[in-house]
Amino acid sequence: MSELKVLIVGAGLGGLSLAQGLRARGMSVAVFERDASPWVRPQGYRLHLDADALNAAREILPADLHAVFEATAQYTEPFTTILRTDLSVAKRLPTLDEHGEGVWPHDDGPAAHANVDRATLRQILLTGLDGIVHYGKKLDRYESTPEGVTAHFADGSTAHGDVLVGADGIRSAVRAQRAPHCDTVDAGITAIYGRIPMATAEPLVPAEALTDIFTVATDERKVFLGLGSVRFPSSPAEAAARFAPNMSLRDQDDYVVCIVGGRHEYFPDDEGRLRTCSGAELRRTAAETLQRWPSAASDIVRSGDPSAFFLVEMYTSVPTALDAPTNVTLLGDAVHAMTPTLGRGANVAMRDGTLLARALGEVSAGRATLGEALTVYERDMLAYGFAVVREAAQTGVRRMAQNPLPE
Ligand SMILES: Cc1cc2nc3c(=O)[nH]c(=O)nc-3n(C[C@H](O)[C@H](O)[C@H](O)COP(=O)(O)OP(=O)(O)OC[C@H]3O[C@@H](n4cnc5c(N)ncnc54)[C@H](O)[C@@H]3O)c2cc1C
């Protein structure tokens, strides 16, 4: 098969990594995204990247975009710092203690860790995909035959290709058809996520929150406050102007994220009240959840930009096997969603996208059949993906009283 046409459902970090990897190989690809544009809903701020995403970025991005990526990534000290509730440092855990195996080996020496801005990373991954990413295309269902796959969208339109990839996140419509037995379950945790301008945060947060991957304080209820910085070595606009002048990149200032979370019972949510709260109300709820702590913790939360706070309901996939693939496969949160305790979900999604691009490249070059390529991809992806899901759940049970994974 030489003219392989790939349909990707979902323009998240995983789907876009695959699209970039296929574009780099000159292959035919179309991405279908349900949202009306990349900016219609909050998708988070800081992302921790490890060797998975750093290797992926190096492999899939053209040199100018990779230079922008590097210029906007804050390489951190390889520690997660554990704080007491008065925000004094209890210990700094070397990251290799927590994730060693399962991380894609780094080609150039020891594993590195970076904090990046999610919106900036998304814009980098979207660059060069004009005419490839189609917005306002919500997949309803697909039909798979030996001749190919037809995607049916909510607006009544269809698209036909040789292979369809479900990169459509934790509520994946593709998974519902391809692997209906593949479950996601409530992790038992509510969290509120916010963002504080760096100039406001700097005098309030411990120094480690500005240098380490992540900093977290937990009380006896396992209610937690997490802090992580994004300090751009070059601002996004400067980096784009210097390395990729034709690229349009929204500018941003440095910031610190805060996340306050714990078991549902600590976030009273009569009839889903939190889902309808404004950012300012969520900020107040987050600060009140820390009211038993010395005031420094809630002072940090209260200093956040009120419009930036949003609710995070944590779910996890349950590791399972998939039936043998034909011409439909999955990547990222669509198959191995995890709680964010390790900061690894996007890393693994980008790794999936990169490895699937390699596999489909083999098909396009006539060195493998589609069935062979997808079988190897799914075997490897399920092994490392679900290993990280299990590790994230174990850490979640220990750190925040997450529900254990069902047997
Ligand atoms: C609070 C929090 C912090 C996190 N921090 C980190 C971190 O530091 N590091 C890290 O690696 N990971 C982190 N993660 C996890 C990470 O956000 C996800 O694992 C990652 O975004 C998954 O990427 P994806 O492309 O698989 O899915 P998504 O990013 O969910 O993208 C899926 C896309 O598919 C679209 N879509 C959905 N349904 C349809 C449909 N029917 N038709 C068409 N399109 C559809 C969606 O609109 C979306 O754009 C964090 C998660 C949370 C909640």
Short mmCIF file of C-alpha atoms and ligand atoms in Angstrom, two decimals:
data_model
loop_
_atom_site.label_atom_id
_atom_site.label_comp_id
_atom_site.label_asym_id
_atom_site.label_seq_id
_atom_site.Cartn_x
_atom_site.Cartn_y
_atom_site.Cartn_z
CA MET A 1 0.00 0.00 0.00
CA SER A 2 1.78 3.20 -1.07
CA GLU A 3 -0.88 5.94 -0.83
CA LEU A 4 -1.88 5.27 2.77
CA LYS A 5 -4.45 7.83 3.93
CA VAL A 6 -4.61 8.32 7.70
CA LEU A 7 -7.61 9.83 9.52
CA ILE A 8 -6.92 11.09 13.06
CA VAL A 9 -9.80 11.91 15.41
CA GLY A 10 -8.73 14.49 18.00
CA ALA A 11 -6.25 17.38 17.81
CA GLY A 12 -4.78 16.98 21.29
CA LEU A 13 -1.06 16.55 21.91
CA GLY A 14 -1.13 12.88 20.88
CA GLY A 15 -3.08 13.32 17.64
CA LEU A 16 -1.00 16.34 16.62
CA SER A 17 2.26 14.46 17.32
CA LEU A 18 1.09 11.71 15.01
CA ALA A 19 0.06 14.26 12.36
CA GLN A 20 3.49 15.93 12.53
CA GLY A 21 5.23 12.54 12.31
CA LEU A 22 3.21 11.59 9.23
CA ARG A 23 3.66 14.99 7.61
CA ALA A 24 7.44 14.65 8.11
CA ARG A 25 7.21 11.41 6.09
CA GLY A 26 5.20 13.09 3.34
CA MET A 27 2.16 10.95 4.09
CA SER A 28 -1.50 11.81 3.55
CA VAL A 29 -3.18 12.76 6.84
CA ALA A 30 -6.33 14.56 8.01
CA VAL A 31 -7.16 15.47 11.62
CA PHE A 32 -10.77 15.95 12.79
CA GLU A 33 -11.33 17.92 15.99
CA ARG A 34 -14.67 18.38 17.73
CA ASP A 35 -13.87 21.84 19.18
CA ALA A 36 -14.61 24.88 17.03
CA SER A 37 -11.01 26.16 17.47
CA PRO A 38 -7.93 25.42 19.62
CA TRP A 39 -9.01 28.11 22.11
CA VAL A 40 -12.60 27.31 23.06
CA ARG A 41 -11.95 25.65 26.43
CA PRO A 42 -9.28 25.70 29.14
CA GLN A 43 -6.91 22.78 28.69
CA GLY A 44 -4.43 23.39 31.49
CA TYR A 45 -1.30 25.46 31.75
CA ARG A 46 1.97 23.85 32.76
CA LEU A 47 3.04 20.42 31.50
CA HIS A 48 5.93 18.38 32.83
CA LEU A 49 7.76 16.73 29.95
CA ASP A 50 10.24 13.89 30.29
CA ALA A 51 12.27 11.82 27.83
CA ASP A 52 9.08 10.54 26.15
CA ALA A 53 7.94 13.97 24.95
CA LEU A 54 11.45 15.36 24.51
CA ASN A 55 12.38 12.45 22.21
CA ALA A 56 9.06 12.80 20.39
CA ALA A 57 9.55 16.52 19.79
CA ARG A 58 13.05 15.91 18.44
CA GLU A 59 11.79 13.24 16.04
CA ILE A 60 8.58 14.78 14.68
CA LEU A 61 9.22 18.52 14.55
CA PRO A 62 11.02 20.29 11.72
CA ALA A 63 14.24 22.03 12.88
CA ASP A 64 12.73 25.54 13.13
CA LEU A 65 9.80 24.38 15.27
CA HIS A 66 12.08 22.26 17.43
CA ALA A 67 14.24 25.34 18.06
CA VAL A 68 11.11 27.23 19.23
CA PHE A 69 10.19 24.27 21.45
CA GLU A 70 13.65 24.25 23.06
CA ALA A 71 13.71 28.02 23.50
CA THR A 72 10.40 27.99 25.39
CA ALA A 73 11.02 24.94 27.62
CA GLN A 74 12.14 25.41 31.22
CA TYR A 75 14.59 22.59 31.93
CA THR A 76 14.10 21.81 35.62
CA GLU A 77 16.06 20.16 38.40
CA PRO A 78 15.11 16.43 38.35
CA PHE A 79 13.27 16.53 41.69
CA THR A 80 9.76 16.44 43.07
CA THR A 81 9.86 18.38 46.31
CA ILE A 82 7.68 17.36 49.23
CA LEU A 83 6.58 20.21 51.49
CA ARG A 84 5.01 20.32 54.92
CA THR A 85 1.73 22.19 55.26
CA ASP A 86 3.66 25.29 56.42
CA LEU A 87 5.46 25.01 53.05
CA SER A 88 8.85 24.19 54.58
CA VAL A 89 10.75 21.54 52.59
CA ALA A 90 10.44 17.98 53.97
CA LYS A 91 12.47 16.27 51.20
CA ARG A 92 13.45 16.46 47.54
CA LEU A 93 12.76 13.17 45.77
CA PRO A 94 14.99 12.41 42.79
CA THR A 95 12.63 11.75 39.92
CA LEU A 96 14.28 8.49 38.89
CA ASP A 97 12.96 7.02 42.15
CA GLU A 98 9.48 7.37 40.72
CA HIS A 99 9.78 6.79 37.03
CA GLY A 100 12.63 4.81 35.66
CA GLU A 101 11.30 1.90 33.68
CA GLY A 102 8.63 2.71 31.16
CA VAL A 103 10.28 5.97 30.10
CA TRP A 104 11.45 5.97 26.50
CA PRO A 105 15.27 5.84 26.78
CA HIS A 106 16.89 9.19 26.18
CA ASP A 107 19.37 9.14 23.31
CA ASP A 108 21.74 11.81 24.63
CA GLY A 109 22.64 10.85 28.17
CA PRO A 110 20.60 11.16 31.33
CA ALA A 111 16.87 11.78 31.19
CA ALA A 112 15.97 15.44 31.23
CA HIS A 113 12.82 17.09 32.56
CA ALA A 114 11.17 20.25 31.34
CA ASN A 115 8.17 22.33 32.31
CA VAL A 116 6.45 23.81 29.27
CA ASP A 117 3.33 25.82 28.59
CA ARG A 118 0.62 23.58 27.13
CA ALA A 119 -0.86 26.24 24.83
CA THR A 120 2.60 27.05 23.44
CA LEU A 121 3.34 23.38 22.83
CA ARG A 122 -0.02 22.94 21.11
CA GLN A 123 0.62 25.91 18.82
CA ILE A 124 4.05 24.52 17.93
CA LEU A 125 2.45 21.15 17.11
CA LEU A 126 -0.27 22.85 15.04
CA THR A 127 2.20 24.82 12.93
CA GLY A 128 2.36 23.62 9.33
CA LEU A 129 -0.90 21.66 9.68
CA ASP A 130 -3.12 24.24 7.96
CA GLY A 131 -5.58 22.41 5.75
CA ILE A 132 -4.83 19.18 7.65
CA VAL A 133 -6.65 19.93 10.93
CA HIS A 134 -10.43 20.38 10.53
CA TYR A 135 -12.33 21.96 13.44
CA GLY A 136 -16.00 21.50 14.37
CA LYS A 137 -15.84 17.82 13.36
CA LYS A 138 -17.20 15.66 16.18
CA LEU A 139 -16.93 11.98 15.36
CA ASP A 140 -20.15 10.07 15.99
CA ARG A 141 -19.12 6.65 14.66
CA TYR A 142 -17.07 4.90 12.04
CA GLU A 143 -17.57 2.02 9.61
CA SER A 144 -14.66 -0.31 9.00
CA THR A 145 -14.49 -2.69 6.03
CA PRO A 146 -11.54 -4.50 4.40
CA GLU A 147 -11.49 -1.62 1.85
CA GLY A 148 -10.99 1.12 4.46
CA VAL A 149 -12.65 3.20 7.16
CA THR A 150 -15.37 5.83 6.90
CA ALA A 151 -15.71 8.38 9.70
CA HIS A 152 -19.18 9.85 10.29
CA PHE A 153 -19.34 13.27 11.94
CA ALA A 154 -22.12 14.95 13.91
CA ASP A 155 -22.55 17.60 11.16
CA GLY A 156 -23.54 14.83 8.72
CA SER A 157 -20.25 14.86 6.79
CA THR A 158 -18.01 11.83 6.29
CA ALA A 159 -14.34 11.16 5.54
CA HIS A 160 -12.79 8.02 4.09
CA GLY A 161 -9.28 6.67 4.68
CA ASP A 162 -7.20 3.49 4.96
CA VAL A 163 -6.71 3.73 8.71
CA LEU A 164 -8.45 5.64 11.49
CA VAL A 165 -6.73 6.62 14.75
CA GLY A 166 -8.74 7.48 17.85
CA ALA A 167 -6.75 10.26 19.55
CA ASP A 168 -9.96 11.64 21.03
CA GLY A 169 -9.13 11.63 24.72
CA ILE A 170 -10.58 9.99 27.78
CA ARG A 171 -14.23 9.93 26.55
CA SER A 172 -13.13 8.51 23.17
CA ALA A 173 -15.93 7.80 20.69
CA VAL A 174 -13.47 5.65 18.71
CA ARG A 175 -12.69 3.53 21.79
CA ALA A 176 -16.42 3.08 22.46
CA GLN A 177 -16.60 1.18 19.15
CA ARG A 178 -13.09 -0.30 18.84
CA ALA A 179 -12.76 -1.52 22.44
CA PRO A 180 -16.09 -1.09 24.28
CA HIS A 181 -14.82 -3.26 27.15
CA CYS A 182 -12.01 -0.76 27.86
CA ASP A 183 -13.22 1.09 30.95
CA THR A 184 -12.49 4.36 32.68
CA VAL A 185 -13.37 4.81 36.35
CA ASP A 186 -13.67 7.70 38.78
CA ALA A 187 -10.41 8.01 40.73
CA GLY A 188 -12.29 9.50 43.70
CA ILE A 189 -10.47 12.83 43.47
CA THR A 190 -11.67 16.38 42.86
CA ALA A 191 -9.14 19.11 42.12
CA ILE A 192 -9.14 22.82 41.33
CA TYR A 193 -6.43 24.12 39.04
CA GLY A 194 -5.26 27.73 38.84
CA ARG A 195 -2.51 30.01 37.68
CA ILE A 196 -0.57 32.80 39.38
CA PRO A 197 1.51 35.43 37.54
CA MET A 198 5.20 34.87 38.34
CA ALA A 199 5.75 38.33 39.85
CA THR A 200 2.93 37.65 42.35
CA ALA A 201 3.93 34.05 43.08
CA GLU A 202 7.69 34.50 43.46
CA PRO A 203 7.68 36.02 46.98
CA LEU A 204 5.03 33.53 48.20
CA VAL A 205 6.21 30.11 47.02
CA PRO A 206 9.23 28.10 48.21
CA ALA A 207 12.31 28.48 45.96
CA GLU A 208 12.06 24.81 44.91
CA ALA A 209 8.69 25.49 43.27
CA LEU A 210 10.56 27.64 40.74
CA THR A 211 13.36 25.18 39.98
CA ASP A 212 12.03 21.65 40.47
CA ILE A 213 9.60 19.65 38.36
CA PHE A 214 6.83 19.90 40.91
CA THR A 215 6.40 20.76 44.57
CA VAL A 216 3.60 19.29 46.67
CA ALA A 217 2.33 19.55 50.24
CA THR A 218 -0.17 17.04 51.67
CA ASP A 219 -2.02 16.93 54.99
CA GLU A 220 -3.27 14.00 57.09
CA ARG A 221 -6.47 13.83 54.97
CA LYS A 222 -4.26 13.62 51.86
CA VAL A 223 -5.64 16.93 50.69
CA PHE A 224 -2.83 18.45 48.64
CA LEU A 225 -1.48 21.69 47.22
CA GLY A 226 0.76 21.28 44.16
CA LEU A 227 2.92 24.02 42.65
CA GLY A 228 4.87 24.07 39.38
CA SER A 229 6.49 26.90 37.42
CA VAL A 230 6.73 27.83 33.77
CA ARG A 231 9.65 30.20 33.25
CA PHE A 232 10.21 30.75 29.54
CA PRO A 233 13.94 31.07 28.70
CA SER A 234 12.70 33.15 25.73
CA SER A 235 9.13 34.39 25.60
CA PRO A 236 7.04 32.51 23.00
CA ALA A 237 6.88 35.57 20.71
CA GLU A 238 10.67 36.15 20.92
CA ALA A 239 11.37 32.47 20.23
CA ALA A 240 9.07 32.44 17.19
CA ALA A 241 10.53 35.69 15.84
CA ARG A 242 14.05 34.30 16.20
CA PHE A 243 13.65 30.74 14.94
CA ALA A 244 10.41 30.54 12.90
CA PRO A 245 9.44 34.05 11.73
CA ASN A 246 6.43 32.79 9.76
CA MET A 247 4.91 31.15 12.80
CA SER A 248 2.28 32.94 14.87
CA LEU A 249 2.70 32.22 18.57
CA ARG A 250 0.66 33.89 21.32
CA ASP A 251 2.94 35.62 23.80
CA GLN A 252 2.83 34.77 27.49
CA ASP A 253 4.50 35.78 30.73
CA ASP A 254 6.04 33.40 33.27
CA TYR A 255 3.68 31.88 35.83
CA VAL A 256 3.23 29.30 38.59
CA VAL A 257 0.36 26.80 38.57
CA CYS A 258 -1.39 25.70 41.73
CA ILE A 259 -3.61 22.67 42.11
CA VAL A 260 -5.62 21.91 45.24
CA GLY A 261 -7.16 18.46 45.41
CA GLY A 262 -8.29 15.57 47.54
CA ARG A 263 -11.07 13.02 47.90
CA HIS A 264 -14.49 14.18 46.74
CA GLU A 265 -15.81 14.48 50.31
CA TYR A 266 -13.48 17.43 50.98
CA PHE A 267 -15.04 19.41 48.09
CA PRO A 268 -18.77 19.63 48.89
CA ASP A 269 -20.44 19.45 45.50
CA ASP A 270 -24.21 19.33 45.97
CA GLU A 271 -25.77 18.46 42.65
CA GLY A 272 -22.65 19.21 40.65
CA ARG A 273 -22.37 22.78 42.01
CA LEU A 274 -18.64 22.99 41.35
CA ARG A 275 -19.19 22.39 37.63
CA THR A 276 -21.14 25.63 37.38
CA CYS A 277 -18.89 27.77 39.62
CA SER A 278 -16.98 30.74 38.23
CA GLY A 279 -13.19 30.82 38.42
CA ALA A 280 -13.39 33.19 41.40
CA GLU A 281 -15.74 30.82 43.26
CA LEU A 282 -13.44 27.86 42.53
CA ARG A 283 -10.47 29.87 43.81
CA ARG A 284 -12.39 30.56 47.04
CA THR A 285 -13.32 26.87 47.42
CA ALA A 286 -9.69 25.83 46.86
CA ALA A 287 -8.43 28.32 49.45
CA GLU A 288 -11.11 27.21 51.97
CA THR A 289 -10.10 23.57 51.51
CA LEU A 290 -6.67 24.56 52.90
CA GLN A 291 -8.04 26.62 55.79
CA ARG A 292 -6.70 24.22 58.47
CA TRP A 293 -3.17 24.78 57.15
CA PRO A 294 -0.86 27.66 58.11
CA SER A 295 -2.08 30.60 56.03
CA ALA A 296 0.86 30.71 53.60
CA ALA A 297 -0.76 27.93 51.53
CA SER A 298 -4.15 29.55 51.05
CA ASP A 299 -2.45 32.95 50.50
CA ILE A 300 -0.80 31.44 47.42
CA VAL A 301 -4.13 30.19 46.10
CA ARG A 302 -5.85 33.52 46.78
CA SER A 303 -3.12 35.33 44.81
CA GLY A 304 -4.09 33.45 41.62
CA ASP A 305 -5.80 35.05 38.64
CA PRO A 306 -9.51 34.44 39.46
CA SER A 307 -10.50 33.88 35.83
CA ALA A 308 -7.88 31.14 35.48
CA PHE A 309 -9.30 28.59 37.96
CA PHE A 310 -11.11 25.51 36.68
CA LEU A 311 -12.35 22.15 37.94
CA VAL A 312 -10.53 18.88 37.27
CA GLU A 313 -12.40 15.61 37.77
CA MET A 314 -9.92 12.76 37.80
CA TYR A 315 -10.58 9.49 36.01
CA THR A 316 -8.29 6.63 35.12
CA SER A 317 -8.42 3.87 32.55
CA VAL A 318 -8.36 0.25 33.72
CA PRO A 319 -5.55 -1.76 32.07
CA THR A 320 -6.90 -4.35 29.66
CA ALA A 321 -6.12 -6.11 26.38
CA LEU A 322 -7.41 -5.09 22.93
CA ASP A 323 -8.70 -7.36 20.19
CA ALA A 324 -6.37 -7.72 17.20
CA PRO A 325 -6.39 -4.52 15.12
CA THR A 326 -7.73 -4.26 11.56
CA ASN A 327 -7.66 -0.66 10.38
CA VAL A 328 -8.66 1.27 13.53
CA THR A 329 -6.35 1.97 16.44
CA LEU A 330 -6.05 4.24 19.50
CA LEU A 331 -3.49 6.45 21.19
CA GLY A 332 -3.02 8.57 24.30
CA ASP A 333 -5.84 9.17 26.77
CA ALA A 334 -8.25 7.45 24.40
CA VAL A 335 -6.75 4.16 25.59
CA HIS A 336 -4.51 4.64 28.64
CA ALA A 337 -5.81 7.72 30.49
CA MET A 338 -4.24 8.10 33.92
CA THR A 339 -4.45 10.35 36.96
CA PRO A 340 -1.93 13.20 36.72
CA THR A 341 0.15 12.16 39.74
CA LEU A 342 3.30 11.53 37.69
CA GLY A 343 2.74 14.20 35.02
CA ARG A 344 3.12 11.57 32.31
CA GLY A 345 -0.14 11.34 30.29
CA ALA A 346 0.86 13.84 27.60
CA ASN A 347 4.35 12.35 27.46
CA VAL A 348 2.99 8.92 26.72
CA ALA A 349 0.46 10.32 24.21
CA MET A 350 3.30 12.04 22.31
CA ARG A 351 5.37 8.86 22.43
CA ASP A 352 2.40 6.92 21.01
CA GLY A 353 1.94 9.44 18.20
CA THR A 354 5.63 9.30 17.29
CA LEU A 355 5.85 5.49 17.34
CA LEU A 356 2.60 5.10 15.39
CA ALA A 357 3.94 7.51 12.73
CA ARG A 358 7.02 5.26 12.46
CA ALA A 359 4.82 2.16 12.16
CA LEU A 360 2.56 3.68 9.49
CA GLY A 361 5.68 4.91 7.66
CA GLU A 362 6.75 1.27 7.35
CA VAL A 363 3.39 0.44 5.75
CA SER A 364 3.64 3.37 3.37
CA ALA A 365 7.15 2.25 2.37
CA GLY A 366 5.83 -1.26 1.66
CA ARG A 367 7.93 -2.85 4.43
CA ALA A 368 4.95 -4.01 6.53
CA THR A 369 1.24 -4.65 6.10
CA LEU A 370 -1.16 -2.46 8.05
CA GLY A 371 -2.11 -5.42 10.25
CA GLU A 372 1.54 -6.19 11.08
CA ALA A 373 2.38 -2.56 11.83
CA LEU A 374 -0.64 -1.98 14.09
CA THR A 375 -0.13 -5.26 15.94
CA VAL A 376 3.43 -4.31 16.91
CA TYR A 377 2.42 -0.72 17.74
CA GLU A 378 -0.49 -1.82 19.96
CA ARG A 379 1.58 -4.49 21.73
CA ASP A 380 4.27 -1.98 22.71
CA MET A 381 1.88 0.93 23.40
CA LEU A 382 -0.35 -1.13 25.69
CA ALA A 383 2.66 -2.47 27.62
CA TYR A 384 4.30 0.87 28.39
CA GLY A 385 1.01 2.84 28.51
CA PHE A 386 -0.72 0.65 31.06
CA ALA A 387 2.53 0.29 33.07
CA VAL A 388 2.39 4.06 33.57
CA VAL A 389 -1.36 3.93 34.38
CA ARG A 390 -0.61 1.42 37.16
CA GLU A 391 2.30 3.47 38.49
CA ALA A 392 0.23 6.68 38.44
CA ALA A 393 -2.56 4.90 40.34
CA GLN A 394 -0.17 3.51 42.96
CA THR A 395 1.34 6.96 43.50
CA GLY A 396 -2.18 8.42 43.57
CA VAL A 397 -3.29 5.98 46.28
CA ARG A 398 -0.24 6.87 48.40
CA ARG A 399 -0.25 10.62 47.85
CA MET A 400 -3.90 11.63 47.52
CA ALA A 401 -6.00 8.59 48.55
CA GLN A 402 -7.04 7.90 44.95
CA ASN A 403 -9.31 4.83 44.58
CA PRO A 404 -7.10 1.82 43.80
CA LEU A 405 -7.51 0.38 40.29
CA PRO A 406 -10.18 -2.34 40.22
CA GLU A 407 -8.74 -5.88 40.20
C1 LIG B 1 -4.56 18.70 35.96
C2 LIG B 1 -3.79 17.90 34.95
C3 LIG B 1 -2.43 18.06 34.85
C4 LIG B 1 -1.71 17.30 33.93
N1 LIG B 1 -0.35 17.47 33.87
C5 LIG B 1 0.37 16.72 33.02
C6 LIG B 1 1.80 16.88 32.95
O1 LIG B 1 2.39 17.71 33.65
N2 LIG B 1 2.49 16.10 32.07
C7 LIG B 1 1.86 15.17 31.29
O2 LIG B 1 2.54 14.47 30.52
N3 LIG B 1 0.51 15.00 31.33
C8 LIG B 1 -0.25 15.74 32.16
N4 LIG B 1 -1.60 15.60 32.20
C9 LIG B 1 -2.25 14.61 31.31
C10 LIG B 1 -2.44 15.15 29.90
O3 LIG B 1 -3.17 16.36 29.94
C11 LIG B 1 -3.18 14.15 29.00
O4 LIG B 1 -2.68 12.86 29.22
C12 LIG B 1 -2.99 14.51 27.53
O5 LIG B 1 -3.58 15.76 27.25
C13 LIG B 1 -3.57 13.43 26.62
O6 LIG B 1 -3.43 13.82 25.28
P1 LIG B 1 -4.38 13.19 24.16
O7 LIG B 1 -3.95 13.85 22.88
O8 LIG B 1 -4.37 11.72 24.25
O9 LIG B 1 -5.85 13.64 24.58
P2 LIG B 1 -6.50 15.07 24.74
O10 LIG B 1 -5.49 16.10 25.08
O11 LIG B 1 -7.66 14.89 25.66
O12 LIG B 1 -7.04 15.41 23.28
C14 LIG B 1 -8.16 14.77 22.74
C15 LIG B 1 -8.78 15.67 21.68
O13 LIG B 1 -9.83 14.96 21.04
C16 LIG B 1 -10.95 15.82 20.89
N5 LIG B 1 -12.17 14.98 20.81
C17 LIG B 1 -12.78 14.32 21.81
N6 LIG B 1 -13.84 13.65 21.36
C18 LIG B 1 -13.91 13.86 20.03
C19 LIG B 1 -14.78 13.42 19.00
N7 LIG B 1 -15.81 12.61 19.25
N8 LIG B 1 -14.56 13.85 17.73
C20 LIG B 1 -13.50 14.68 17.44
N9 LIG B 1 -12.63 15.13 18.39
C21 LIG B 1 -12.83 14.72 19.66
C22 LIG B 1 -10.89 16.71 22.12
O14 LIG B 1 -11.63 17.91 21.92
C23 LIG B 1 -9.39 16.94 22.26
O15 LIG B 1 -8.93 18.06 21.53
C24 LIG B 1 -2.36 16.35 33.10
C25 LIG B 1 -3.75 16.21 33.19
C26 LIG B 1 -4.46 16.97 34.09
C27 LIG B 1 -5.96 16.78 34.18
#
